[in-house]
Coordinates of C-alpha atoms in Angstrom, one line a residue:
Chain A
X1 CA 71.5 180.4 195.9
X2 CA 72.5 180.4 192.2
X3 CA 71.4 176.7 192.1
X4 CA 67.9 177.6 193.4
X5 CA 67.6 180.6 191.1
X6 CA 68.5 178.4 188.1
X7 CA 66.0 175.8 189.1
X8 CA 63.3 178.5 189.5
X9 CA 64.0 179.9 186.1
X10 CA 63.9 176.4 184.7
X11 CA 60.5 175.8 186.2
X12 CA 59.3 179.1 184.8
X13 CA 60.6 178.1 181.4
X14 CA 58.9 174.7 181.5
X15 CA 55.6 176.3 182.4
X16 CA 55.8 179.0 179.7
X17 CA 56.8 176.4 177.1
X18 CA 53.9 174.1 177.9
X19 CA 51.4 177.0 177.9
X20 CA 52.9 178.2 174.6
X21 CA 52.5 174.7 173.1
X22 CA 48.9 174.3 174.3
X23 CA 48.0 177.8 173.1
X24 CA 49.5 177.2 169.7
X25 CA 47.6 174.0 169.2
X26 CA 44.3 175.5 170.5
X27 CA 44.7 178.5 168.2
X28 CA 45.4 176.4 165.2
X29 CA 42.4 174.2 166.0
X30 CA 40.3 177.2 166.4
X31 CA 41.2 178.7 163.1
X32 CA 40.4 175.4 161.3
X33 CA 37.1 175.1 163.2
X34 CA 36.0 178.7 162.5
X35 CA 37.0 178.3 158.8
X36 CA 34.8 175.2 158.5
X37 CA 31.9 176.5 160.5
X38 CA 31.7 179.7 158.4
X39 CA 32.3 177.8 155.1
X40 CA 29.4 175.4 155.8
X41 CA 27.0 178.3 156.3
X42 CA 27.7 179.8 152.9
X43 CA 25.7 179.0 149.7
X44 CA 26.7 176.7 147.0
X45 CA 27.9 179.5 144.7
X46 CA 30.3 180.9 147.3
X47 CA 31.5 177.4 148.1
X48 CA 32.4 176.7 144.5
X49 CA 35.2 179.2 145.0
X50 CA 35.6 179.0 148.8
X51 CA 36.5 175.3 148.7
X52 CA 39.7 176.0 146.9
X53 CA 40.6 178.7 149.3
X54 CA 40.1 176.5 152.4
X55 CA 41.3 173.2 151.1
X56 CA 44.0 173.9 148.6
X57 CA 45.4 177.4 149.3
X58 CA 47.1 176.8 152.7
X59 CA 49.2 173.9 151.3
X60 CA 50.0 175.7 148.1
X61 CA 51.2 178.7 150.0
X62 CA 53.4 176.7 152.3
X63 CA 54.8 174.7 149.4
X64 CA 55.5 177.9 147.4
X65 CA 57.0 179.9 150.3
X66 CA 58.9 176.9 151.8
X67 CA 60.1 175.0 148.8
X68 CA 59.5 176.5 145.3
X69 CA 60.5 180.1 145.8
X70 CA 63.5 179.3 148.0
X71 CA 64.8 176.9 145.3
X72 CA 64.9 179.7 142.8
X73 CA 66.4 182.1 145.3
X74 CA 69.1 179.6 146.1
X75 CA 69.9 179.3 142.4
X76 CA 70.1 183.1 142.2
X77 CA 72.3 183.3 145.4
X78 CA 74.7 180.7 144.0
X79 CA 75.8 183.3 141.4
X80 CA 76.3 186.0 144.0
X81 CA 79.0 186.8 146.6
X82 CA 79.1 185.8 150.3
X83 CA 76.3 188.2 151.3
X84 CA 74.3 188.0 148.1
X85 CA 75.1 191.7 147.2
X86 CA 77.0 191.4 144.0
X87 CA 77.1 189.1 141.1
X88 CA 80.2 186.9 140.8
X89 CA 79.2 184.8 137.7
X90 CA 80.3 181.2 137.8
X91 CA 83.0 181.8 140.5
X92 CA 81.3 179.8 143.2
X93 CA 81.0 176.8 141.0
X94 CA 84.5 177.2 139.8
X95 CA 85.6 177.3 143.4
X96 CA 83.7 174.1 144.2
X97 CA 85.3 172.2 141.4
X98 CA 88.9 173.4 142.0
X99 CA 89.4 173.7 145.7
X100 CA 91.2 170.5 146.9
X101 CA 89.1 170.3 150.1
X102 CA 85.8 170.6 148.1
X103 CA 87.1 168.0 145.6
X104 CA 87.6 165.7 148.5
X105 CA 84.0 166.4 149.6
X106 CA 82.7 165.6 146.1
X107 CA 84.7 162.4 146.0
X108 CA 83.4 161.3 149.3
X109 CA 79.8 162.1 148.3
X110 CA 80.4 159.9 145.2
X111 CA 81.6 157.0 147.4
X112 CA 78.5 157.4 149.6
X113 CA 76.2 157.4 146.5
X114 CA 77.6 154.2 145.3
X115 CA 78.5 152.1 148.3
X116 CA 75.6 153.0 150.7
X117 CA 72.7 152.1 148.4
X118 CA 74.3 149.0 147.0
X119 CA 75.3 147.7 150.5
X120 CA 71.9 148.6 152.1
X121 CA 69.9 147.0 149.3
X122 CA 72.1 144.0 149.1
X123 CA 71.8 143.3 152.8
X124 CA 68.1 144.1 152.7
X125 CA 67.6 141.6 149.9
X126 CA 69.6 138.9 151.6
X127 CA 67.6 139.2 154.8
X128 CA 64.3 139.4 153.0
X129 CA 65.1 136.1 151.2
X130 CA 66.4 134.4 154.3
X131 CA 63.4 135.4 156.4
X132 CA 60.9 134.7 153.6
X133 CA 60.6 131.0 154.4
X134 CA 61.1 131.3 158.2
X135 CA 58.2 130.2 160.3
X136 CA 58.3 133.2 162.7
X137 CA 60.3 136.0 161.1
X138 CA 58.7 138.7 163.3
X139 CA 61.4 139.2 165.9
X140 CA 64.3 138.9 163.4
X141 CA 62.7 141.5 161.1
X142 CA 61.9 143.8 164.0
X143 CA 65.5 143.8 165.2
X144 CA 66.9 144.7 161.8
X145 CA 64.1 147.2 161.2
X146 CA 64.6 148.9 164.6
X147 CA 67.5 151.2 163.7
X148 CA 65.1 153.0 161.3
X149 CA 63.5 154.5 164.4
X150 CA 66.8 155.6 165.8
X151 CA 68.1 159.1 164.8
X152 CA 71.3 159.5 162.8
X153 CA 72.6 161.4 165.8
X154 CA 71.8 158.5 168.2
X155 CA 73.2 156.0 165.7
X156 CA 76.3 158.2 165.4
X157 CA 76.9 157.9 169.1
X158 CA 76.2 154.2 169.2
X159 CA 78.8 153.6 166.5
X160 CA 81.3 156.1 167.7
X161 CA 81.4 154.0 170.8
X162 CA 81.9 150.9 168.7
X163 CA 84.8 152.6 167.0
X164 CA 86.3 154.0 170.2
X165 CA 90.1 153.7 170.3
X166 CA 92.3 153.6 173.4
X167 CA 95.7 155.2 172.7
X168 CA 97.2 154.1 176.0
X169 CA 98.3 150.5 175.4
X170 CA 98.1 149.6 179.1
X171 CA 94.4 150.3 179.3
X172 CA 92.0 147.8 177.9
X173 CA 90.1 148.7 174.8
X174 CA 86.5 149.8 175.3
X175 CA 85.4 150.0 171.7
X176 CA 84.1 146.7 170.3
X177 CA 85.8 147.1 166.9
X178 CA 89.2 147.7 168.5
X179 CA 88.7 144.8 170.8
X180 CA 87.7 142.5 167.9
X181 CA 90.7 143.6 166.0
X182 CA 92.9 142.8 169.0
X183 CA 91.3 139.4 169.5
X184 CA 91.9 138.6 165.8
X185 CA 95.5 139.5 166.2
X186 CA 95.5 143.0 164.5
X187 CA 96.8 146.2 166.1
X188 CA 93.8 148.5 166.5
X189 CA 94.1 152.1 165.2
X190 CA 92.2 155.3 165.7
X191 CA 89.7 154.2 163.1
X192 CA 88.0 157.5 162.4
X193 CA 91.3 159.3 161.6
X194 CA 92.3 156.9 158.8
X195 CA 91.3 158.0 155.3
X196 CA 89.6 156.5 153.4
X197 CA 88.6 153.8 155.9
X198 CA 86.8 156.4 158.0
X199 CA 84.3 157.3 155.2
X200 CA 83.5 153.6 154.9
X201 CA 83.0 153.3 158.6
X202 CA 80.6 156.2 158.5
X203 CA 78.8 154.5 155.6
X204 CA 78.4 151.4 157.8
X205 CA 76.2 153.5 160.2
X206 CA 74.0 154.6 157.4
X207 CA 73.7 151.0 156.0
X208 CA 72.9 149.8 159.5
X209 CA 69.9 152.1 159.4
X210 CA 68.7 151.8 155.8
X211 CA 68.9 148.0 155.5
X212 CA 65.7 147.7 157.5
X213 CA 63.9 149.9 155.0
X214 CA 65.2 147.8 152.0
X215 CA 64.3 144.6 153.8
X216 CA 60.7 145.6 154.5
X217 CA 60.0 146.9 151.0
X218 CA 61.8 144.0 149.2
X219 CA 60.2 141.4 151.5
X220 CA 56.7 142.6 150.6
X221 CA 57.7 142.4 146.9
X222 CA 58.9 138.8 147.3
X223 CA 55.7 137.9 149.1
X224 CA 53.8 139.3 146.1
X225 CA 55.4 136.8 143.7
X226 CA 52.6 134.4 142.7
X227 CA 53.0 130.9 144.3
X228 CA 52.5 129.2 140.9
X229 CA 55.8 130.7 139.6
X230 CA 57.6 129.4 142.7
X231 CA 56.1 126.0 142.3
X232 CA 56.8 125.8 138.6
X233 CA 60.4 126.6 139.2
X234 CA 60.4 123.9 141.9
X235 CA 59.0 121.3 139.6
X236 CA 61.6 122.3 137.0
X237 CA 64.1 121.4 139.6
X238 CA 65.7 124.8 140.1
X239 CA 68.1 124.9 143.0
X240 CA 67.7 127.6 145.7
X241 CA 70.4 129.9 144.3
X242 CA 69.1 129.4 140.7
X243 CA 65.5 130.2 141.9
X244 CA 66.8 133.4 143.5
X245 CA 68.8 134.6 140.6
X246 CA 66.4 133.5 137.8
X247 CA 63.0 133.9 139.4
X248 CA 63.0 136.1 142.5
X249 CA 65.3 138.9 141.4
X250 CA 63.8 139.4 137.9
X251 CA 60.3 139.4 139.4
X252 CA 61.1 142.2 141.8
X253 CA 63.5 144.2 139.6
X254 CA 61.3 147.3 139.7
X255 CA 61.1 147.4 143.4
X256 CA 64.9 146.9 143.7
X257 CA 65.4 150.0 141.5
X258 CA 63.0 152.1 143.6
X259 CA 64.8 151.0 146.8
X260 CA 68.2 151.7 145.3
X261 CA 67.1 155.2 144.1
X262 CA 65.4 156.1 147.4
X263 CA 68.5 155.1 149.4
X264 CA 70.8 157.0 147.0
X265 CA 68.8 160.1 147.6
X266 CA 69.2 159.6 151.3
X267 CA 72.9 159.0 151.0
X268 CA 73.4 162.2 149.0
X269 CA 71.8 164.3 151.7
X270 CA 73.5 162.6 154.7
X271 CA 74.5 165.2 157.3
X272 CA 73.8 164.2 160.9
X273 CA 76.1 161.1 160.8
X274 CA 79.1 163.2 159.6
X275 CA 78.4 166.0 162.0
X276 CA 78.1 163.7 165.0
X277 CA 81.0 161.3 164.3
X278 CA 83.8 163.4 162.7
X279 CA 82.4 166.9 162.3
X280 CA 83.5 166.5 158.7
X281 CA 87.2 166.4 159.7
X282 CA 89.8 163.9 158.6
X283 CA 88.6 164.1 155.0
X284 CA 85.2 162.7 155.7
X285 CA 83.0 165.7 154.8
X286 CA 80.2 165.4 152.2
X287 CA 78.2 168.0 150.3
X288 CA 75.4 168.4 152.8
X289 CA 77.8 168.9 155.6
X290 CA 80.0 171.3 153.6
X291 CA 76.9 173.2 152.5
X292 CA 76.0 173.8 156.2
X293 CA 79.6 174.8 157.0
X294 CA 79.8 177.3 154.1
X295 CA 76.4 178.8 154.8
X296 CA 76.2 179.0 158.5
X297 CA 79.7 178.8 159.8
X298 CA 81.7 180.6 157.2
X299 CA 78.6 182.7 156.5
X300 CA 79.2 182.5 152.7
X301 CA 75.7 182.3 151.2
X302 CA 77.2 182.2 147.7
X303 CA 79.3 179.1 148.0
X304 CA 76.8 177.5 150.3
X305 CA 74.0 178.0 147.7
X306 CA 76.3 176.6 144.9
X307 CA 76.8 173.4 146.9
X308 CA 73.1 173.1 147.4
X309 CA 72.6 173.4 143.7
X310 CA 75.2 170.8 143.0
X311 CA 73.4 168.5 145.5
X312 CA 70.1 169.2 143.7
X313 CA 71.7 168.3 140.4
X314 CA 72.8 165.0 141.9
X315 CA 69.3 164.2 143.0
X316 CA 67.6 165.4 139.8
X317 CA 68.0 162.3 137.6
X318 CA 66.6 160.2 140.4
X319 CA 63.6 162.5 140.8
X320 CA 63.0 162.3 137.1
X321 CA 63.2 158.5 137.2
X322 CA 60.7 158.3 140.1
X323 CA 58.2 160.6 138.4
X324 CA 58.4 158.5 135.2
X325 CA 58.0 155.4 137.3
X326 CA 54.9 156.8 139.1
X327 CA 53.4 157.9 135.8
X328 CA 53.6 154.5 134.4
X329 CA 52.3 152.9 137.6
X330 CA 49.3 155.2 137.6
X331 CA 48.4 154.7 134.0
X332 CA 48.6 150.9 134.5
X333 CA 45.9 151.1 137.2
Chain B
X1 CA 37.7 123.4 150.1
X2 CA 39.8 122.9 147.0
X3 CA 41.3 126.3 147.7
X4 CA 42.2 125.5 151.2
X5 CA 43.9 122.2 150.3
X6 CA 45.8 124.1 147.6
X7 CA 46.8 126.6 150.1
X8 CA 48.1 123.9 152.4
X9 CA 50.0 122.5 149.6
X10 CA 51.8 125.7 148.9
X11 CA 52.4 126.1 152.6
X12 CA 54.0 122.6 152.5
X13 CA 56.2 123.7 149.6
X14 CA 57.3 126.7 151.6
X15 CA 58.0 124.8 154.7
X16 CA 60.0 122.3 152.6
X17 CA 62.0 125.2 151.3
X18 CA 62.7 126.7 154.7
X19 CA 66.2 125.5 155.5
X20 CA 67.4 125.6 159.1
X21 CA 70.6 127.2 157.7
X22 CA 68.7 130.2 156.3
X23 CA 66.9 130.7 159.6
X24 CA 70.2 130.4 161.5
X25 CA 71.9 133.0 159.2
X26 CA 68.9 135.4 159.6
X27 CA 69.1 135.1 163.4
X28 CA 72.8 135.6 163.3
X29 CA 72.5 138.8 161.2
X30 CA 69.8 140.1 163.5
X31 CA 72.0 139.5 166.5
X32 CA 74.9 141.3 164.9
X33 CA 72.5 144.1 164.0
X34 CA 71.5 144.5 167.6
X35 CA 74.9 144.3 169.4
X36 CA 75.9 148.0 168.9
X37 CA 72.6 149.2 170.5
X38 CA 72.8 146.7 173.2
X39 CA 76.4 147.8 174.0
X40 CA 75.1 151.4 174.3
X41 CA 72.3 150.3 176.6
X42 CA 74.6 148.3 178.9
X43 CA 77.2 151.0 179.0
X44 CA 74.6 153.7 180.0
X45 CA 74.1 151.7 183.3
X46 CA 77.7 151.3 184.2
X47 CA 79.7 153.6 186.5
X48 CA 82.1 155.8 184.6
X49 CA 85.2 154.1 186.0
X50 CA 83.9 150.8 184.7
X51 CA 83.1 152.3 181.3
X52 CA 86.5 153.7 180.8
X53 CA 88.4 150.9 182.4
X54 CA 87.0 147.8 180.6
X55 CA 84.8 146.9 177.6
X56 CA 81.0 146.7 178.2
X57 CA 81.1 142.9 177.3
X58 CA 83.0 142.3 180.6
X59 CA 79.8 143.0 182.6
X60 CA 78.7 139.5 182.1
X61 CA 81.5 138.3 184.2
X62 CA 81.8 141.3 186.4
X63 CA 78.4 143.0 186.8
X64 CA 78.2 146.5 188.2
X65 CA 75.3 148.8 187.5
X66 CA 74.1 152.3 188.5
X67 CA 71.4 154.9 187.6
X68 CA 73.7 157.8 188.3
X69 CA 74.4 158.5 184.6
X70 CA 70.7 159.0 184.0
X71 CA 70.1 161.3 187.0
X72 CA 73.2 163.3 186.2
X73 CA 72.5 163.8 182.5
X74 CA 68.8 164.4 182.9
X75 CA 68.7 166.7 185.9
X76 CA 72.1 168.3 186.5
X77 CA 72.8 171.3 184.4
X78 CA 76.3 172.6 183.9
X79 CA 76.9 176.4 184.2
X80 CA 74.6 178.0 181.5
X81 CA 73.8 174.6 180.0
X82 CA 70.4 173.3 181.2
X83 CA 70.1 169.5 181.9
X84 CA 68.8 167.2 179.3
X85 CA 65.3 167.1 180.7
X86 CA 64.9 170.7 179.4
X87 CA 65.9 169.7 175.9
X88 CA 63.6 166.7 176.1
X89 CA 60.7 169.2 176.7
X90 CA 61.9 171.3 173.8
X91 CA 61.8 168.2 171.6
X92 CA 58.1 167.7 172.5
X93 CA 57.4 171.3 172.0
X94 CA 58.8 171.0 168.5
X95 CA 57.4 167.6 167.5
X96 CA 53.7 168.0 168.5
X97 CA 52.8 171.1 166.4
X98 CA 55.3 170.0 163.7
X99 CA 53.2 166.8 163.3
X100 CA 49.6 168.2 163.8
X101 CA 49.9 171.2 161.5
X102 CA 51.2 169.5 158.3
X103 CA 48.8 166.6 158.7
X104 CA 45.8 168.9 158.9
X105 CA 46.9 171.1 155.9
X106 CA 47.9 168.0 153.9
X107 CA 44.5 166.3 154.5
X108 CA 42.8 169.3 153.0
X109 CA 45.0 169.4 150.0
X110 CA 45.0 165.7 149.5
X111 CA 41.2 165.7 149.5
X112 CA 41.1 168.7 147.1
X113 CA 43.5 167.0 144.6
X114 CA 41.7 163.7 144.8
X115 CA 38.1 164.9 144.5
X116 CA 37.9 168.4 143.1
X117 CA 37.7 168.7 139.3
X118 CA 40.0 171.4 138.2
X119 CA 42.5 172.0 135.5
X120 CA 46.1 171.1 136.2
X121 CA 45.2 168.6 138.9
X122 CA 47.5 165.9 137.5
X123 CA 50.3 168.4 137.0
X124 CA 49.9 169.6 140.6
X125 CA 50.0 166.0 141.9
X126 CA 53.2 165.2 140.0
X127 CA 54.8 168.5 141.1
X128 CA 54.1 167.7 144.7
X129 CA 55.5 164.2 144.3
X130 CA 58.7 165.6 142.8
X131 CA 59.0 168.2 145.6
X132 CA 59.3 165.3 148.0
X133 CA 62.8 164.5 146.9
X134 CA 64.2 168.0 146.6
X135 CA 66.9 168.3 149.2
X136 CA 65.8 170.7 151.9
X137 CA 69.3 172.2 151.6
X138 CA 67.8 174.1 148.7
X139 CA 65.5 176.0 151.1
X140 CA 67.7 176.6 154.1
X141 CA 69.3 180.0 153.3
X142 CA 66.3 181.7 151.8
X143 CA 63.9 180.5 154.5
X144 CA 66.3 181.6 157.2
X145 CA 66.5 185.0 155.6
X146 CA 62.8 185.2 155.3
X147 CA 62.2 184.3 159.0
X148 CA 64.8 186.7 160.3
X149 CA 64.4 189.6 158.0
X150 CA 61.0 189.3 156.2
X151 CA 60.7 189.8 152.5
X152 CA 61.4 193.1 150.9
X153 CA 61.3 194.1 147.3
X154 CA 63.3 197.3 147.0
X155 CA 62.2 199.3 150.0
X156 CA 58.7 197.8 150.1
X157 CA 58.1 195.3 152.8
X158 CA 56.0 192.4 151.4
X159 CA 56.2 190.2 154.5
X160 CA 57.4 191.6 157.8
X161 CA 59.8 189.6 159.9
X162 CA 57.4 189.3 162.8
X163 CA 60.3 188.9 165.2
X164 CA 59.9 185.2 165.5
X165 CA 63.6 184.4 165.5
X166 CA 64.6 182.5 168.6
X167 CA 61.2 181.0 169.1
X168 CA 59.8 177.6 168.1
X169 CA 57.8 179.1 165.3
X170 CA 60.4 179.0 162.5
X171 CA 61.1 175.4 163.4
X172 CA 57.4 174.5 163.3
X173 CA 57.0 176.3 160.0
X174 CA 60.0 174.7 158.4
X175 CA 59.0 171.2 159.5
X176 CA 55.5 171.9 158.1
X177 CA 56.8 173.0 154.8
X178 CA 59.3 170.1 154.4
X179 CA 56.8 167.5 155.6
X180 CA 53.9 168.6 153.3
X181 CA 54.9 166.9 150.0
X182 CA 55.2 163.4 151.5
X183 CA 52.0 164.0 153.6
X184 CA 50.0 165.1 150.6
X185 CA 51.3 162.3 148.5
X186 CA 50.6 159.5 151.0
X187 CA 47.2 160.9 152.1
X188 CA 46.1 161.5 148.5
X189 CA 46.9 157.9 147.5
X190 CA 44.6 156.8 150.3
X191 CA 41.8 159.3 149.8
X192 CA 41.7 158.8 146.0
X193 CA 41.0 155.1 146.5
X194 CA 37.8 155.7 148.6
X195 CA 34.8 154.4 146.7
X196 CA 33.4 157.0 144.3
X197 CA 29.8 155.8 145.0
X198 CA 30.2 156.7 148.7
X199 CA 31.2 160.3 147.9
X200 CA 28.6 160.8 145.2
X201 CA 25.9 159.4 147.4
X202 CA 26.8 161.9 150.1
X203 CA 26.8 164.7 147.5
X204 CA 23.4 163.7 146.3
X205 CA 22.2 163.8 149.9
X206 CA 23.1 167.4 149.9
X207 CA 26.4 167.3 151.8
X208 CA 28.8 170.0 150.7
X209 CA 32.5 169.4 150.5
X210 CA 33.1 170.7 154.0
X211 CA 30.5 168.4 155.6
X212 CA 31.6 165.5 153.4
X213 CA 35.2 166.0 154.5
X214 CA 34.4 166.3 158.2
X215 CA 31.9 163.4 158.3
X216 CA 33.1 160.9 155.8
X217 CA 36.6 161.5 154.5
X218 CA 38.3 162.3 157.9
X219 CA 37.0 159.3 159.8
X220 CA 37.8 156.9 157.0
X221 CA 41.3 158.2 156.6
X222 CA 42.5 157.5 160.1
X223 CA 44.8 154.6 159.1
X224 CA 46.5 156.8 156.5
X225 CA 46.8 159.7 158.9
X226 CA 48.3 157.3 161.5
X227 CA 50.9 156.1 158.9
X228 CA 52.0 159.6 158.1
X229 CA 51.8 160.8 161.7
X230 CA 54.4 158.2 162.7
X231 CA 56.7 159.2 159.8
X232 CA 56.5 162.9 160.7
X233 CA 56.8 162.2 164.4
X234 CA 60.0 160.1 163.9
X235 CA 61.4 162.6 161.3
X236 CA 60.9 165.7 163.5
X237 CA 62.0 163.9 166.7
X238 CA 65.2 162.7 165.0
X239 CA 65.9 165.8 163.0
X240 CA 69.1 167.7 163.6
X241 CA 69.5 169.9 160.5
X242 CA 66.3 171.9 160.7
X243 CA 66.6 172.5 164.4
X244 CA 70.2 173.5 164.1
X245 CA 69.5 175.9 161.2
X246 CA 66.3 177.5 162.4
X247 CA 66.9 177.3 166.2
X248 CA 69.3 180.3 165.9
X249 CA 71.8 178.6 168.3
X250 CA 69.5 179.3 171.2
X251 CA 69.8 176.8 174.1
X252 CA 66.3 177.6 175.4
X253 CA 64.6 176.1 172.3
X254 CA 67.2 173.5 171.2
X255 CA 65.9 169.9 171.0
X256 CA 67.6 166.7 172.2
X257 CA 69.4 166.0 169.0
X258 CA 71.1 169.4 168.9
X259 CA 72.3 169.0 172.4
X260 CA 73.5 165.4 171.8
X261 CA 75.4 166.4 168.7
X262 CA 77.0 169.2 170.7
X263 CA 77.9 166.8 173.5
X264 CA 79.7 164.4 171.1
X265 CA 81.7 167.3 169.9
X266 CA 82.8 168.9 173.1
X267 CA 82.6 166.0 175.6
X268 CA 83.5 163.2 173.2
X269 CA 85.1 161.3 176.1
X270 CA 82.2 161.4 178.7
X271 CA 80.8 158.1 177.6
X272 CA 78.7 157.7 180.8
X273 CA 76.7 160.9 179.9
X274 CA 76.7 160.4 176.2
X275 CA 75.4 156.8 176.3
X276 CA 72.7 157.7 178.8
X277 CA 71.7 160.8 176.9
X278 CA 71.6 158.9 173.6
X279 CA 69.5 156.2 175.1
X280 CA 67.0 158.7 176.5
X281 CA 66.7 160.2 173.0
X282 CA 66.2 156.8 171.4
X283 CA 63.6 155.5 173.9
X284 CA 60.5 157.4 172.7
X285 CA 60.8 156.9 169.0
X286 CA 61.6 153.2 169.4
X287 CA 58.6 152.7 171.7
X288 CA 56.3 154.5 169.2
X289 CA 57.8 152.5 166.4
X290 CA 57.2 149.1 168.1
X291 CA 53.7 150.0 169.2
X292 CA 52.7 151.2 165.7
X293 CA 55.0 149.2 163.5
X294 CA 52.0 148.0 161.3
X295 CA 51.1 151.5 160.3
X296 CA 54.7 152.5 159.8
X297 CA 55.3 149.6 157.4
X298 CA 52.0 150.4 155.6
X299 CA 53.2 154.0 155.0
X300 CA 56.6 152.8 153.9
X301 CA 55.1 150.5 151.3
X302 CA 52.8 153.2 150.1
X303 CA 55.8 155.0 148.7
X304 CA 58.2 156.9 150.8
X305 CA 61.0 159.1 149.5
X306 CA 61.4 162.0 151.9
X307 CA 63.3 165.2 151.3

């Protein structure tokens, strides 16, 4: 009976969700349609003002309500208590930089910021160079690129299975890493519990995903190096390694920096991998995860906001660099 | 003719450079890269006794496969927890509007920034570019407060709460807000490069901005729209943080990722369900990705730093 009732309500839910979805899209389409039809009937004078209202205002409103205003509100909340009622001065920041657990979090975030971008970009560059002269690099590149389509949660499960450890010695290992360790003559351990190895193992998951990104962007940059330069270095008798170090890398330096900074920003904000694989336990937590915990588990908006601001300050130099880079690029055009 | 022979020459140099060792190394790395996913895939088809009793690599000598994991995880609920197929539906219900709405709004804005003459146009463009990289953590608490309580200054209600908590609407809105900067940036780069003569000719012919947008800009921008659509689709499909924060912990609207993250926490040992569930969640984005890889790469190269 219960089974049938449950199935019935499930069916009802499915139908109501699908109708809700269809209605939403229809209503949204209708609004856009009506706005356009009406706007096209107005005269030129009205349109001079109306065009901003229709084209620009919705985006600006969303950006303001969703990103700009909240950023200031978060800054404000970071100086308030848990519920945002009273001012506490710099206490939340003081807390962040003195609590031993949070210091661990900051240290881990630092490790992420350094290791993850360097490793991803390094692997990406290596594969880009290796496949550059391959006759059919399509499949190889697709396989390395594929993890980019996989969610951090999915990747977390994939790798958690690789790291799986069997405490009972009489039962064979089912995790690939444990088995490899055994084959090589080591004693496997419960990998995700060992600090600081566990943080590095989590970074592996991130690198596994981001390498594809680095490879694609760097590969395109290498392809854009003029053939004449390559030929000239050939005629000068430069060896493969020398050509790579003295010609290829300097030619694509700008792209390498963009890739590094993009991945650094991603590494700073990593959340899903930590949440899925360790839940931030065993000293693996990072700022983004701790920010979530403080805000929505401990329900302390003050400390949560302070952590968000610290995260933002970490990203800020990279944002500034990117803006300057884009400025230069646009003025060159 | 000369050009072609020269091209052939360069090609010859390149082939000369291609060492079998480099190709071998590349293939080796690609294989290593694929093994973890392959292991998950194989495991999801093994019976649970097999999964917990021996490593997945033993299937080559001792094959034993079943579909039970998939039918169980997809269609059998447990107590108050609905089966994964319901979460799958929720993911669709989140992803589709969260892709369509930001693209539409971003197309308008991108066109305005590219072709309207107004003061502060450049400033606006750079601000939006910078907004791309601002961590969405900066917005979570204030947005959540806004969605659940509205906006009040003193005792005056500026924006009412509308009672949308617990529905898909906060998630749609949040994805729209967070997706807009990248969308506007990518689409603007494309629209700004359309030939000026084309747009001026249409203006001379008496087309107003609305007509111009509808009849010329929109059809020409399809490749750029496709690029961004794939980004936003993958991003919203794979998102955990936004759904977790704005879903209000309600099972009825939680997407796949929220459920999977929950499963790894509470049922960390049920590998037969976890692997099948994970594979279900991976299947759609990977299929989309392979089908539209060209557009995806194009978007990536056009500049992609997402918040």
